[in-house]
Tab-separated table of C-alpha atoms and ligand atoms in Angstrom:
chain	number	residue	atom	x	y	z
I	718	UNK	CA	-42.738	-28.391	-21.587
I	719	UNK	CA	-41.963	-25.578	-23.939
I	720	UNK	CA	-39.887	-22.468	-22.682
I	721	UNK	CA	-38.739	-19.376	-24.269
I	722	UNK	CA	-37.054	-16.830	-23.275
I	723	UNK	CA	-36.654	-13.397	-24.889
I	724	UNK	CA	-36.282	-15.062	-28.587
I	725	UNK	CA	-35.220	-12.939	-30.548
I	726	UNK	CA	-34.535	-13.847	-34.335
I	727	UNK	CA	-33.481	-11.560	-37.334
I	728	UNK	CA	-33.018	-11.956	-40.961
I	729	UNK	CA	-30.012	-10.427	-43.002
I	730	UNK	CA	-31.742	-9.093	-46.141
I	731	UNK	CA	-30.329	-7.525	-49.019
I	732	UNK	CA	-32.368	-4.963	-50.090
I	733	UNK	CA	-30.120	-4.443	-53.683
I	734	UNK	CA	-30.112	-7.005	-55.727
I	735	UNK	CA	-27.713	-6.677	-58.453
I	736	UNK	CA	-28.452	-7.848	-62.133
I	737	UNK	CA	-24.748	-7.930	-63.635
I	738	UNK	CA	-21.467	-8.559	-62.815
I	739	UNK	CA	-20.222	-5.238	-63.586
I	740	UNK	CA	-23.756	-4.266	-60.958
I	741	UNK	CA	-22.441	-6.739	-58.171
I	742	UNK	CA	-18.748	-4.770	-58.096
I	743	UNK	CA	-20.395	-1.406	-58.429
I	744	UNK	CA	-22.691	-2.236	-55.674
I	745	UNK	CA	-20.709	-4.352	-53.459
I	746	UNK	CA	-19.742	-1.805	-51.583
I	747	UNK	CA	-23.032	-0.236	-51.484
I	748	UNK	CA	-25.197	-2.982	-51.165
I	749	UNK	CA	-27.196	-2.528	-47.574
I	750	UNK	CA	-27.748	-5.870	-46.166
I	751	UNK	CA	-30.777	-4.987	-43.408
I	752	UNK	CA	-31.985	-6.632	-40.630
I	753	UNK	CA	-35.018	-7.896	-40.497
I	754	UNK	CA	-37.082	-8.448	-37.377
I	755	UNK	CA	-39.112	-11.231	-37.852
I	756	UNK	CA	-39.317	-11.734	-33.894
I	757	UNK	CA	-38.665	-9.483	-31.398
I	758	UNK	CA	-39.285	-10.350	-27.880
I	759	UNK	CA	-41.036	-13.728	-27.586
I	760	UNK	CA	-41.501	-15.320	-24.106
I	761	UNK	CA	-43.667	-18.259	-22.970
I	762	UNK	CA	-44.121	-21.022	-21.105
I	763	UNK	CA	-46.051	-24.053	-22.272
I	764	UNK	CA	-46.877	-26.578	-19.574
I	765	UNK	CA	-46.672	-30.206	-20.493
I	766	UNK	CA	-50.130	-31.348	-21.697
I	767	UNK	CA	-51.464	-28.565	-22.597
I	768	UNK	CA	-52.419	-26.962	-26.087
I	769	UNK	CA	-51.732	-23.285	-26.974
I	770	UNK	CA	-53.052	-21.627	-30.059
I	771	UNK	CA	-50.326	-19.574	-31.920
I	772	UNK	CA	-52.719	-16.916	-34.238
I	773	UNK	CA	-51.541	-13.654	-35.851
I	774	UNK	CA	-51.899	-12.089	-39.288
I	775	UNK	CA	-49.679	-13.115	-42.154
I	776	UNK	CA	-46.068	-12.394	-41.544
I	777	UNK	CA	-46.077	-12.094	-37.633
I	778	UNK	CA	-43.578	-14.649	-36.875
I	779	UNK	CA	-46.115	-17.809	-36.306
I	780	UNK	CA	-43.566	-19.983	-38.636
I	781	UNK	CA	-40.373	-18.793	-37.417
I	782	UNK	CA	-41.125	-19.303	-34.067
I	783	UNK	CA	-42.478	-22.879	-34.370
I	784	UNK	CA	-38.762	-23.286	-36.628
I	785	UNK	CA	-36.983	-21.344	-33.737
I	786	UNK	CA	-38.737	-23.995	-31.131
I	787	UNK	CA	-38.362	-27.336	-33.681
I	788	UNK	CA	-34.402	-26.612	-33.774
I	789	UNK	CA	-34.478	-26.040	-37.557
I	790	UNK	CA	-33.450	-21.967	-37.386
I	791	UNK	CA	-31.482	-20.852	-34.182
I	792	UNK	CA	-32.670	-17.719	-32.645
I	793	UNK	CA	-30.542	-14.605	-32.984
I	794	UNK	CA	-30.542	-14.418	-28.606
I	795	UNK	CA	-32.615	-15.688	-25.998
I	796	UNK	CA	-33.107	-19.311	-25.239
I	797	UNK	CA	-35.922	-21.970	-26.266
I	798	UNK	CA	-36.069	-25.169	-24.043
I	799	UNK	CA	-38.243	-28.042	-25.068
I	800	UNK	CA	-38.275	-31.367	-23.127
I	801	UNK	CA	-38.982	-34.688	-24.817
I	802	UNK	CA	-39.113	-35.571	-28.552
I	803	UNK	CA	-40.632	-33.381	-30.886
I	804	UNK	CA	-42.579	-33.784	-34.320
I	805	UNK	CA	-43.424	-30.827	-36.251
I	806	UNK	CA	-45.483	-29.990	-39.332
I	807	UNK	CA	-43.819	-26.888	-40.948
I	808	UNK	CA	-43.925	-26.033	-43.875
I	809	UNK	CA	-45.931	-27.631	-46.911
I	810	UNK	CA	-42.983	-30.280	-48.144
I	811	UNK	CA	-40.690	-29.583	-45.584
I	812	UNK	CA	-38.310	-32.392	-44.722
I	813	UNK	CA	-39.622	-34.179	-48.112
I	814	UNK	CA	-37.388	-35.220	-51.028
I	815	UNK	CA	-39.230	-34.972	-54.278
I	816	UNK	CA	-37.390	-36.848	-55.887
I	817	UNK	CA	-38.216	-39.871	-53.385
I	818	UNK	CA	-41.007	-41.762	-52.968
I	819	UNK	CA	-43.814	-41.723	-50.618
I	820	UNK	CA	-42.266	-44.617	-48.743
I	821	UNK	CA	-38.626	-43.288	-48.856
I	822	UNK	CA	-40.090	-40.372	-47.255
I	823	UNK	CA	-41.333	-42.349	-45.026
I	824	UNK	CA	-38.144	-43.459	-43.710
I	825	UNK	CA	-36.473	-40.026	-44.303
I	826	UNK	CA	-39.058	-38.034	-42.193
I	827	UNK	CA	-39.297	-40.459	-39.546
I	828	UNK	CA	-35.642	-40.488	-39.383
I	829	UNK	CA	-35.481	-36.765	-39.047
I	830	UNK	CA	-37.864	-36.832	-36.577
I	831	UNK	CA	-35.650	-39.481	-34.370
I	832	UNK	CA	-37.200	-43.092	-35.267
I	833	UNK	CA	-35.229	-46.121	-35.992
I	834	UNK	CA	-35.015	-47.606	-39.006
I	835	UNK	CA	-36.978	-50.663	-37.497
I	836	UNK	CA	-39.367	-48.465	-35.618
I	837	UNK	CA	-40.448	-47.385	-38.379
I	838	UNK	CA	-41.089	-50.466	-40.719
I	839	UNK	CA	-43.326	-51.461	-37.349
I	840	UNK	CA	-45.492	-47.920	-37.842
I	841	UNK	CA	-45.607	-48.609	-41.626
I	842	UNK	CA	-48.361	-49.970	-42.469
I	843	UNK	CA	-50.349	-47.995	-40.167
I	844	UNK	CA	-48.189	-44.579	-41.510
I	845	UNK	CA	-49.877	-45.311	-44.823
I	846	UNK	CA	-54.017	-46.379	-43.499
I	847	UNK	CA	-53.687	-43.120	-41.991
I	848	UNK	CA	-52.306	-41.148	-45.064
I	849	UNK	CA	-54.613	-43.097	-47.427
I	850	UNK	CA	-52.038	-42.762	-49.715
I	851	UNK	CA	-51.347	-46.819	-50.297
I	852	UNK	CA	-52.072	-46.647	-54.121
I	853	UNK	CA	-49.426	-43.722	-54.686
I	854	UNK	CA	-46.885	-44.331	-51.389
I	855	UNK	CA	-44.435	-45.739	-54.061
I	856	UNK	CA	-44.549	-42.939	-56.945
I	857	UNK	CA	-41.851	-39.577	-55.952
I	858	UNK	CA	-43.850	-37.413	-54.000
I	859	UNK	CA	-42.930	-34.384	-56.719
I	860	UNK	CA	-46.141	-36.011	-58.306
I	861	UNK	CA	-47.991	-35.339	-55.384
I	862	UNK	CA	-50.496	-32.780	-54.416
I	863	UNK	CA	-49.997	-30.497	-51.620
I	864	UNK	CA	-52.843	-32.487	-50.083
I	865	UNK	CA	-50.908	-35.246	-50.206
I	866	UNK	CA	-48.251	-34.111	-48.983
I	867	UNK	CA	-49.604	-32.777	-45.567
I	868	UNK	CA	-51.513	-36.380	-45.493
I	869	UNK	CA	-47.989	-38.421	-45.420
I	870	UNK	CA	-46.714	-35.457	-43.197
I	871	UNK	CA	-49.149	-35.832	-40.768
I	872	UNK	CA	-48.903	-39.830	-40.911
I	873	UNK	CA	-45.012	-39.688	-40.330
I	874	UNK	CA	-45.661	-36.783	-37.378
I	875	UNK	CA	-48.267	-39.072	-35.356
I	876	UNK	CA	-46.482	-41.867	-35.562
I	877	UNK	CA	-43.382	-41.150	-33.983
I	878	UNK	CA	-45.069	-40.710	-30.444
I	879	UNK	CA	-43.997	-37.048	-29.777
I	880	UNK	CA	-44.426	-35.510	-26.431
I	881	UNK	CA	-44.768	-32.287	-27.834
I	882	UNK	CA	-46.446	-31.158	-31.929
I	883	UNK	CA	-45.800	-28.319	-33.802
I	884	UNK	CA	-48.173	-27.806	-36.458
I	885	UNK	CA	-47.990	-24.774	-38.580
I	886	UNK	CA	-51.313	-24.150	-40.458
I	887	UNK	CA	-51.042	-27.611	-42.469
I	888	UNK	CA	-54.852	-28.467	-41.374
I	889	UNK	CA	-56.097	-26.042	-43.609
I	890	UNK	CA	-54.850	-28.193	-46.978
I	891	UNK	CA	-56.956	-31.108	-47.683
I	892	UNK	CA	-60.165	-32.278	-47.903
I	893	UNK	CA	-62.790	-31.964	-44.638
I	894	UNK	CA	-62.400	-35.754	-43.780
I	895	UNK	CA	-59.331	-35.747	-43.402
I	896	UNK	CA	-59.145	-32.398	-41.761
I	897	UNK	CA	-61.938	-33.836	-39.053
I	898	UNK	CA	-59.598	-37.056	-38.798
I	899	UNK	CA	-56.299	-34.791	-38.022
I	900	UNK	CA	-58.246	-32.861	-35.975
I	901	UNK	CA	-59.776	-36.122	-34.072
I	902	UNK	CA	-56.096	-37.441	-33.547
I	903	UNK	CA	-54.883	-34.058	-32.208
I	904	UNK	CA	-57.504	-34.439	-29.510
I	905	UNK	CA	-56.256	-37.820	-29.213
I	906	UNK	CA	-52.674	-36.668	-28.284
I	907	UNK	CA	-54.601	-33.822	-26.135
I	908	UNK	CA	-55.992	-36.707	-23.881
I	909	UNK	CA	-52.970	-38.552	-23.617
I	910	UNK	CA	-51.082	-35.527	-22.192
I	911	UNK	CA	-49.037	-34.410	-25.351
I	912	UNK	CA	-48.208	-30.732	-25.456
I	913	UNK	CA	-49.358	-28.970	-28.373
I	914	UNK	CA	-48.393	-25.810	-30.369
I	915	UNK	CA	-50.930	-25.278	-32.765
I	916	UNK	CA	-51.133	-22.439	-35.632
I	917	UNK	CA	-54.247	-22.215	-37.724
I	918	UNK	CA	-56.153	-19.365	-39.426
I	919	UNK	CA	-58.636	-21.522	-38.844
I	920	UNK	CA	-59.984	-19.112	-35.708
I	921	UNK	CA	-62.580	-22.177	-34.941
I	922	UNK	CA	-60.170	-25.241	-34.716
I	923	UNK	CA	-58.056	-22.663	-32.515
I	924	UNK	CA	-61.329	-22.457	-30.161
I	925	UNK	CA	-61.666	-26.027	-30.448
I	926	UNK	CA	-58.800	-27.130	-29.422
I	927	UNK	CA	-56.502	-24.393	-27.374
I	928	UNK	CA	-57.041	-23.326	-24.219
I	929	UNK	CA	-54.171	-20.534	-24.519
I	930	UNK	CA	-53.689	-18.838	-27.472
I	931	UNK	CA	-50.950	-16.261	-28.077
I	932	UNK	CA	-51.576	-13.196	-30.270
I	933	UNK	CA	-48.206	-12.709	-32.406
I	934	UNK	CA	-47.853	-9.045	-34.069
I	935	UNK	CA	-44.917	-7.962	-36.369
I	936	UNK	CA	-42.872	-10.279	-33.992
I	937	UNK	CA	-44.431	-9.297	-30.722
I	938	UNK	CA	-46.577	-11.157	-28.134
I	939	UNK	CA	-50.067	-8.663	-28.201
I	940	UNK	CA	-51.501	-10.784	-26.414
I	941	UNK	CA	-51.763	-14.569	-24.248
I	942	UNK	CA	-54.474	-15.723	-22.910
I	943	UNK	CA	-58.233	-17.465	-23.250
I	944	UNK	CA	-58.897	-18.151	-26.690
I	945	UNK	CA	-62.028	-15.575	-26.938
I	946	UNK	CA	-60.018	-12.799	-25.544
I	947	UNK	CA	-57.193	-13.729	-27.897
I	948	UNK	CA	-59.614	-14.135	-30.998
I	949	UNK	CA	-61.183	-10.667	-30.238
I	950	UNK	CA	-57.840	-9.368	-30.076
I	951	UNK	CA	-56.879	-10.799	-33.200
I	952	UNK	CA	-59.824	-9.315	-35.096
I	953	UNK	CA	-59.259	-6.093	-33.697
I	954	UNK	CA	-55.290	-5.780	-35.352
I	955	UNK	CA	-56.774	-6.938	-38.184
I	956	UNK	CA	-59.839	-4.194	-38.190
I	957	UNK	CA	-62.023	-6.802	-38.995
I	958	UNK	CA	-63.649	-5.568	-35.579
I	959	UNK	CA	-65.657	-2.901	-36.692
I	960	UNK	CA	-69.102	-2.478	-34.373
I	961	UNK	CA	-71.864	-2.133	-36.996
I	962	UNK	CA	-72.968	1.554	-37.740
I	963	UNK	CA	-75.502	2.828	-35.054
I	964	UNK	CA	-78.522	2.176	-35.953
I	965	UNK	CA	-81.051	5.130	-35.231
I	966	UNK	CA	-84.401	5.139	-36.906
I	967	UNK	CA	-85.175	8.567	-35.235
I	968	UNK	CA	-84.339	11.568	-38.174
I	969	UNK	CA	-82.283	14.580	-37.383
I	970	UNK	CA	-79.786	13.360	-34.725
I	971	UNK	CA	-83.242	13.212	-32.067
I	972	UNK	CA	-81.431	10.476	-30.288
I	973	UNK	CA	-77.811	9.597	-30.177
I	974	UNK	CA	-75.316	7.509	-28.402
I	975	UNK	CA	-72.311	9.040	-26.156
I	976	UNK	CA	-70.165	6.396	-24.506
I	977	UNK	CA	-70.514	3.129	-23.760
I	978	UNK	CA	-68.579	1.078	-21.513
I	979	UNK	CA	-67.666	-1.201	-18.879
I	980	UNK	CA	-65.990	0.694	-15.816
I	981	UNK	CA	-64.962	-0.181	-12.351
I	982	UNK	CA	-67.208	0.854	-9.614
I	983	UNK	CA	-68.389	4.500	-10.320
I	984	UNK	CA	-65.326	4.467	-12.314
I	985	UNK	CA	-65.579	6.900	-15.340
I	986	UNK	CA	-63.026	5.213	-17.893
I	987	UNK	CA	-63.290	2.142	-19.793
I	988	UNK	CA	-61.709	-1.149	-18.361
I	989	UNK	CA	-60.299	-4.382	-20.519
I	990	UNK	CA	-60.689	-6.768	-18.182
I	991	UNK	CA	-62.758	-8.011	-15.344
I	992	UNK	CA	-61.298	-9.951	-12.576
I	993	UNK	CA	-63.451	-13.070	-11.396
I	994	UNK	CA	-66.633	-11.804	-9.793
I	995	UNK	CA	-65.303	-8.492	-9.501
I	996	UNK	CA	-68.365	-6.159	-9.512
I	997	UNK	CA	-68.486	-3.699	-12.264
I	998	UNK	CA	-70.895	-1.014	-13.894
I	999	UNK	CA	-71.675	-0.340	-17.409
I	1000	UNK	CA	-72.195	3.568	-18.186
I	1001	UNK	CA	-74.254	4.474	-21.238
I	1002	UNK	CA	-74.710	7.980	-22.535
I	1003	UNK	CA	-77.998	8.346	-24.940
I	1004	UNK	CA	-78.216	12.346	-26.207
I	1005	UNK	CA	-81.853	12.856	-26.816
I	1006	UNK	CA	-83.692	15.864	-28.044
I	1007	UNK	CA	-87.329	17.192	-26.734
I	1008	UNK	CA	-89.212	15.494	-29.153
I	1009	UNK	CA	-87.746	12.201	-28.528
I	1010	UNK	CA	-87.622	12.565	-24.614
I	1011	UNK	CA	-90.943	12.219	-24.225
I	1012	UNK	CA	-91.225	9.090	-26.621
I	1013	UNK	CA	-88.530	6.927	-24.942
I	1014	UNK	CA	-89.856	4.053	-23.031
I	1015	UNK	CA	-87.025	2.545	-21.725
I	1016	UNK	CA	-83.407	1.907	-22.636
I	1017	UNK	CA	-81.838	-1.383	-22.462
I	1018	UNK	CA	-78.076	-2.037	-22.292
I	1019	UNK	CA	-76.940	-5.858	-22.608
I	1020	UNK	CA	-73.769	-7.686	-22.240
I	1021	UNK	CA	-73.069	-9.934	-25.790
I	1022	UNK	CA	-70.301	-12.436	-25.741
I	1023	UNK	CA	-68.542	-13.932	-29.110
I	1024	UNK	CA	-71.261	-13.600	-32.059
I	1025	UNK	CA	-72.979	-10.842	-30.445
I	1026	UNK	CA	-74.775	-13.862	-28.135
I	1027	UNK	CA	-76.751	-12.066	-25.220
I	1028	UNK	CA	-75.255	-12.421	-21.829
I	1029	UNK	CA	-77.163	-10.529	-19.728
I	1030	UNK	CA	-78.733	-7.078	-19.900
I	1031	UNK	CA	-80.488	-4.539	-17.631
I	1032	UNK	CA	-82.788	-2.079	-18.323
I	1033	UNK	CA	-84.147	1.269	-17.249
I	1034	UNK	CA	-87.451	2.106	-17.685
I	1035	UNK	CA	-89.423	5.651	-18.091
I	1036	UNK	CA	-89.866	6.211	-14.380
I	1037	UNK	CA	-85.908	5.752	-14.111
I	1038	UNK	CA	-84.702	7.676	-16.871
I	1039	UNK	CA	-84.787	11.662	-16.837
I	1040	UNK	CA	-87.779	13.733	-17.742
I	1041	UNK	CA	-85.968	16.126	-19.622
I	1042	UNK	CA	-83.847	15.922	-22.954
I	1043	UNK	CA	-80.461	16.090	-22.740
I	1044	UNK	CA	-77.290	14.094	-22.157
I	1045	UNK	CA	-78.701	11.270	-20.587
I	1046	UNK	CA	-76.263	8.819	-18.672
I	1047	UNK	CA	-77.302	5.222	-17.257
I	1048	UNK	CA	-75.171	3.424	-14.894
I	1049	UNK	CA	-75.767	0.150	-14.284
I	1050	UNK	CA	-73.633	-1.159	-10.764
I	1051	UNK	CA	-73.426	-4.952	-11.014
I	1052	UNK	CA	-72.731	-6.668	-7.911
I	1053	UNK	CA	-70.935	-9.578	-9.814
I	1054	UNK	CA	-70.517	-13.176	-8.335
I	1055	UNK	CA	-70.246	-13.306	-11.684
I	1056	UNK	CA	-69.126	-17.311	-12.748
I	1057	UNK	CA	-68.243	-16.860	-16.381
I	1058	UNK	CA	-65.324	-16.226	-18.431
I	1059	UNK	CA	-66.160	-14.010	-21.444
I	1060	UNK	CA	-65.390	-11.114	-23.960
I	1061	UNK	CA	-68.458	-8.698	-24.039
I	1062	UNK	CA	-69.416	-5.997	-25.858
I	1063	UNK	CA	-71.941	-3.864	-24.470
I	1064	UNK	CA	-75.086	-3.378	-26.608
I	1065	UNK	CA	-77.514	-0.855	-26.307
I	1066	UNK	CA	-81.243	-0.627	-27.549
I	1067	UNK	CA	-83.753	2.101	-27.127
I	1068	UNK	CA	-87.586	1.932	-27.006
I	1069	UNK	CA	-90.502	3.833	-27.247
I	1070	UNK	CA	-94.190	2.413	-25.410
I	1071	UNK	CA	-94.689	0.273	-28.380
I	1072	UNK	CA	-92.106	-1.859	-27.802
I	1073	UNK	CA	-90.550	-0.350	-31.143
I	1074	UNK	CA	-86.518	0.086	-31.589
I	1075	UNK	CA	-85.860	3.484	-31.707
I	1076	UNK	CA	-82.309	3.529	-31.892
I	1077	UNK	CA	-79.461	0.900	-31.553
I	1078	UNK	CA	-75.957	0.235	-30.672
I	1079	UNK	CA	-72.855	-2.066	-29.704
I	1080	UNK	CA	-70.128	-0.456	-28.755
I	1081	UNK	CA	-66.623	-1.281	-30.068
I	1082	UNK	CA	-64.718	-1.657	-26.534
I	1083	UNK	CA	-64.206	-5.382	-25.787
I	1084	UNK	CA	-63.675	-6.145	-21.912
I	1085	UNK	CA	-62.926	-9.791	-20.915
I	1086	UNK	CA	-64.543	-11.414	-17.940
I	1087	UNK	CA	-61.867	-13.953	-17.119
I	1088	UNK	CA	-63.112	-16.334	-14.555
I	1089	UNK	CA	-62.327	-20.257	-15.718
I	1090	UNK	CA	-66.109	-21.037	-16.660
I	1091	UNK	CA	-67.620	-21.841	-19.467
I	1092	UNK	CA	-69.509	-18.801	-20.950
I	1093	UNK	CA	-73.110	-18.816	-20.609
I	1094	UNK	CA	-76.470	-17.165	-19.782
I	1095	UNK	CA	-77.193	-15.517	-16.285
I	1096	UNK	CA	-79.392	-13.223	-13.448
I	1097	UNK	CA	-77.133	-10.816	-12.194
I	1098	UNK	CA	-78.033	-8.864	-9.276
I	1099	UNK	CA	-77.749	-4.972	-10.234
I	1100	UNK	CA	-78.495	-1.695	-8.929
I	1101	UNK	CA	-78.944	1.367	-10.800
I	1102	UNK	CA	-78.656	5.365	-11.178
I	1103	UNK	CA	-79.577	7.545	-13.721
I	1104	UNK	CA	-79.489	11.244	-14.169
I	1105	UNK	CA	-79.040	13.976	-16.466
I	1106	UNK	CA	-75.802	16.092	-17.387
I	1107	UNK	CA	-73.172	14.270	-15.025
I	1108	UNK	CA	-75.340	16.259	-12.294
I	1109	UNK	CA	-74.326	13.268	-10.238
I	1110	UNK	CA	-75.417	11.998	-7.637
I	1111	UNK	CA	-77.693	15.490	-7.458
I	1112	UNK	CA	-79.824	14.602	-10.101
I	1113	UNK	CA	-80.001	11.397	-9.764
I	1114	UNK	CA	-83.323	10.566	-10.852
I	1115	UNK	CA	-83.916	6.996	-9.767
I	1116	UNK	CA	-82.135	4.140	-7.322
I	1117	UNK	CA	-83.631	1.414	-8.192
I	1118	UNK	CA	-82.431	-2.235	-7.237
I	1119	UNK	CA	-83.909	-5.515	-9.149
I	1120	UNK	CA	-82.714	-9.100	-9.954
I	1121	UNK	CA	-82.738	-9.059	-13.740
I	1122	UNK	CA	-85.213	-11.551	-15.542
V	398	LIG	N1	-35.502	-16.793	-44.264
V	398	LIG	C1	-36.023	-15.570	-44.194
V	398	LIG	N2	-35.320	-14.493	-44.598
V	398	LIG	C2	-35.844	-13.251	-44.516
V	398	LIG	N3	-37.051	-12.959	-44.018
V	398	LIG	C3	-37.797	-13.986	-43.596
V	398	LIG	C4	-37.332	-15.342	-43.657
V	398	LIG	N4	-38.301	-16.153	-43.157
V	398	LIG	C5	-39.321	-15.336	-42.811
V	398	LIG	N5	-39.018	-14.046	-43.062
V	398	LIG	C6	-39.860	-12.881	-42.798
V	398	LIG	O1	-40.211	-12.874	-41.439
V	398	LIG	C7	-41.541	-12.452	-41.254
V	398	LIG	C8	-42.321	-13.501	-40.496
V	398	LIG	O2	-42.523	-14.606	-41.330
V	398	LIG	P1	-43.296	-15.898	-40.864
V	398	LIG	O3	-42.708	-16.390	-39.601
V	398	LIG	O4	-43.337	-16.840	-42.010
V	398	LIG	O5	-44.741	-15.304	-40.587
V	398	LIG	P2	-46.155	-16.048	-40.451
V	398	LIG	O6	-45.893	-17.516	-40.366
V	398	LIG	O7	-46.734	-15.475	-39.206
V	398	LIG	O8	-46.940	-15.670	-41.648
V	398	LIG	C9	-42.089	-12.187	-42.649
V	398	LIG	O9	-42.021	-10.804	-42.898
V	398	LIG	C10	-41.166	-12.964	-43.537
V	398	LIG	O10	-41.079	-12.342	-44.803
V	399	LIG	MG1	-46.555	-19.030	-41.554
């Protein structure tokens, strides 16, 4: 069990840094020492046995927190609790002596980590099989690469028995078999009940392996929960979420998109999240000019999880959609028993008779289905209304009801 309450943890930083003697008495006085915020308000529980992604872009607080929980900084207020022993791998080299060799470190790490000096000339021999370090384990470890560094690391780390790991992004050094073999004994520890804290950039171990991941931001929680939702969230602070570019292949604005989204129940604003089997509708606005009106065969709106997979879709057809151009709105009521846990994205594709795209879109709203499924394909019941100019429900044009194929 890992607790934390309200951590808070600044740095003092001097922001002058004086050059001379004759600078440091000049600027003594001066000199503004700052305080830095590394985290500001971290809370979370993590229940024994479980493992819980900790993701965020570079200089969010992932490290300090995981030094905060490990005992090696103290926070500046708030509490952490952790129950039973802990092993962490921090930092590349942390808790090594250079000057030392493999084996000494050996003995030092273990040591630091709360094994006996006989405990661990019993894990020895397997310490070093699992580092595959035997031919160097007695040269200093300043000789060493970084790979071999997080090898011995990880050796020492597994082999005191911890009830809970810290690892802080030390699976991304070294080779792929060894990364698959630290990854293998991490699921290990997962099915013998170990609690894990686990920061990686590596966005697919994190999915892998977590079933919680928290979303640190400038030293804020943005976000806990699934790992999708979490991962989505992630791309978006780092605006590597960008929905591609509409793609129309209709000249002269003849058919454009309005908004797209998932809403509540004739709801008219976008929601983040869907409770389990909650139903839903997904509104779509398509602006179409006379020309075009006339050539639209039907317009298809579909829910895509992670990757843009399709979930499930819906689509109205020429009888349902209005005659006229205009500002054409689609709202598609789902009547959701709906056993998945997802983050969609609703894309939307438009027709003409010959089954030709005419115009294309995904919009960039993410909404997260959180039921405790695994994601996957399905037939949704759905009913549907269309009509022109928010004329609603006046102009509606069509009810139609259908099970989707
Ligand atoms: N000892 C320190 N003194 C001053 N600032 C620090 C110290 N350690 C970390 N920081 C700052 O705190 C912020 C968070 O750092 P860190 O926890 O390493 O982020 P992450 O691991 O998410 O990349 C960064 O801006 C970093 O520069
Ligand atoms: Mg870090």
């Amino acid at each position: 069990m890992i607790s934390a309450r309200n951590v808070r943890k600044q740095f003092r930083t001097s922001s002058v840094r004086a050059t001379s003697l004759k600078e440091q008495i000049i600027r003594r006085r001066a000199e503004q020492s700052e305080d830095f915020v590394a985290i500001s308000d971290f809370s979370a529980d993590i229940m024994p046995g479980s493992t819980v992604g900790l993701i965020g872009p570079n200089g969010s607080g992932k490290s300090t927190m995981l030094k905060i929980l490990s005992g090696i900084l103290r926070p500046t207020s708030g509490k952490v609790t952790v129950e039973g022993r802990i092993a962490s791998l921090l930092e590349l080299g942390a808790g090594f002596n250079g000057e030392l060799t493999g084996r000494e470190n050996v003995y030092l790490n273990a040591s630091l980590l709360g094994l006996s000096r006989l405990e661990t000339d019993a894990a020895m021999e397997s310490i070093i099989e699992f580092s595959e370090l035997a031919e160097f384990i007695d040269q200093p470890v300043k000789h060493y690469s970084s790979g071999m560094y997080v090898r011995l690391g990880f050796a020492v780390a597994i082999h005191v028995d911890p009830d809970v790991l810290l690892v802080d992004e030390v699976l991304a050094v070294g080779d792929e078999a060894f990364q698959r073999k630290c990854m293998e004994k991490i699921q290990e520890f997962q099915e013998n009940g170990k609690t894990i804290l686990f920061v990686s950039h590596s966005l697919s171990q994190v999915q892998e392996l977590c079933t919680r991941a928290i979303v640190l931001n400038k030293g804020v929680i943005v976000d806990d929960s699934e790992p999708e939702g979490a991962i989505e969230t992630l791309r978006r602070i780092m605006g590597t979420d960008e929905p591609p570019k509409p793609l129309t292949l209709v000249p002269d604005g003849g058919i454009e998109f309005g908004r797209i989204f998932v809403s509540t129940p004739h709801g008219d604003r976008p929601v983040a999240a869907i409770a389990p089997r909650e139903d839903f509708d997904i509104v779509t606005e398509v602006r179409v000019d006379d020309h075009w009106a006339s050539l639209i065969d039907r317009v298809e709106v579909m829910a895509v999880g992670p990757l843009d997979l399709p979930l499930f879709s819906a689509t109205a057809y020429r009888n349902d959609l209005p005659a006229d151009s205009g500002r054409w709105w689609m709202r598609f009521s789902f009547g959701a028993r709906m056993p998945i846990r997802a983050v969609i994205r609703v894309s939307v594709q438009v027709f003409d008779r010959d089954g030709k795209t005419l115009a294309h879109t995904r919009s960039a709203q993410v909404h997260r289905i959180e039921d405790h499924l695994a994601p996957g394909l399905m037939l949704l019941d759905h009913q549907m209304t269309t009509g022109l100019d928010d004329a609603a429900p006046a102009g509606v044009t069509a009810v139609r009801t259908g099970v989707l194929r």
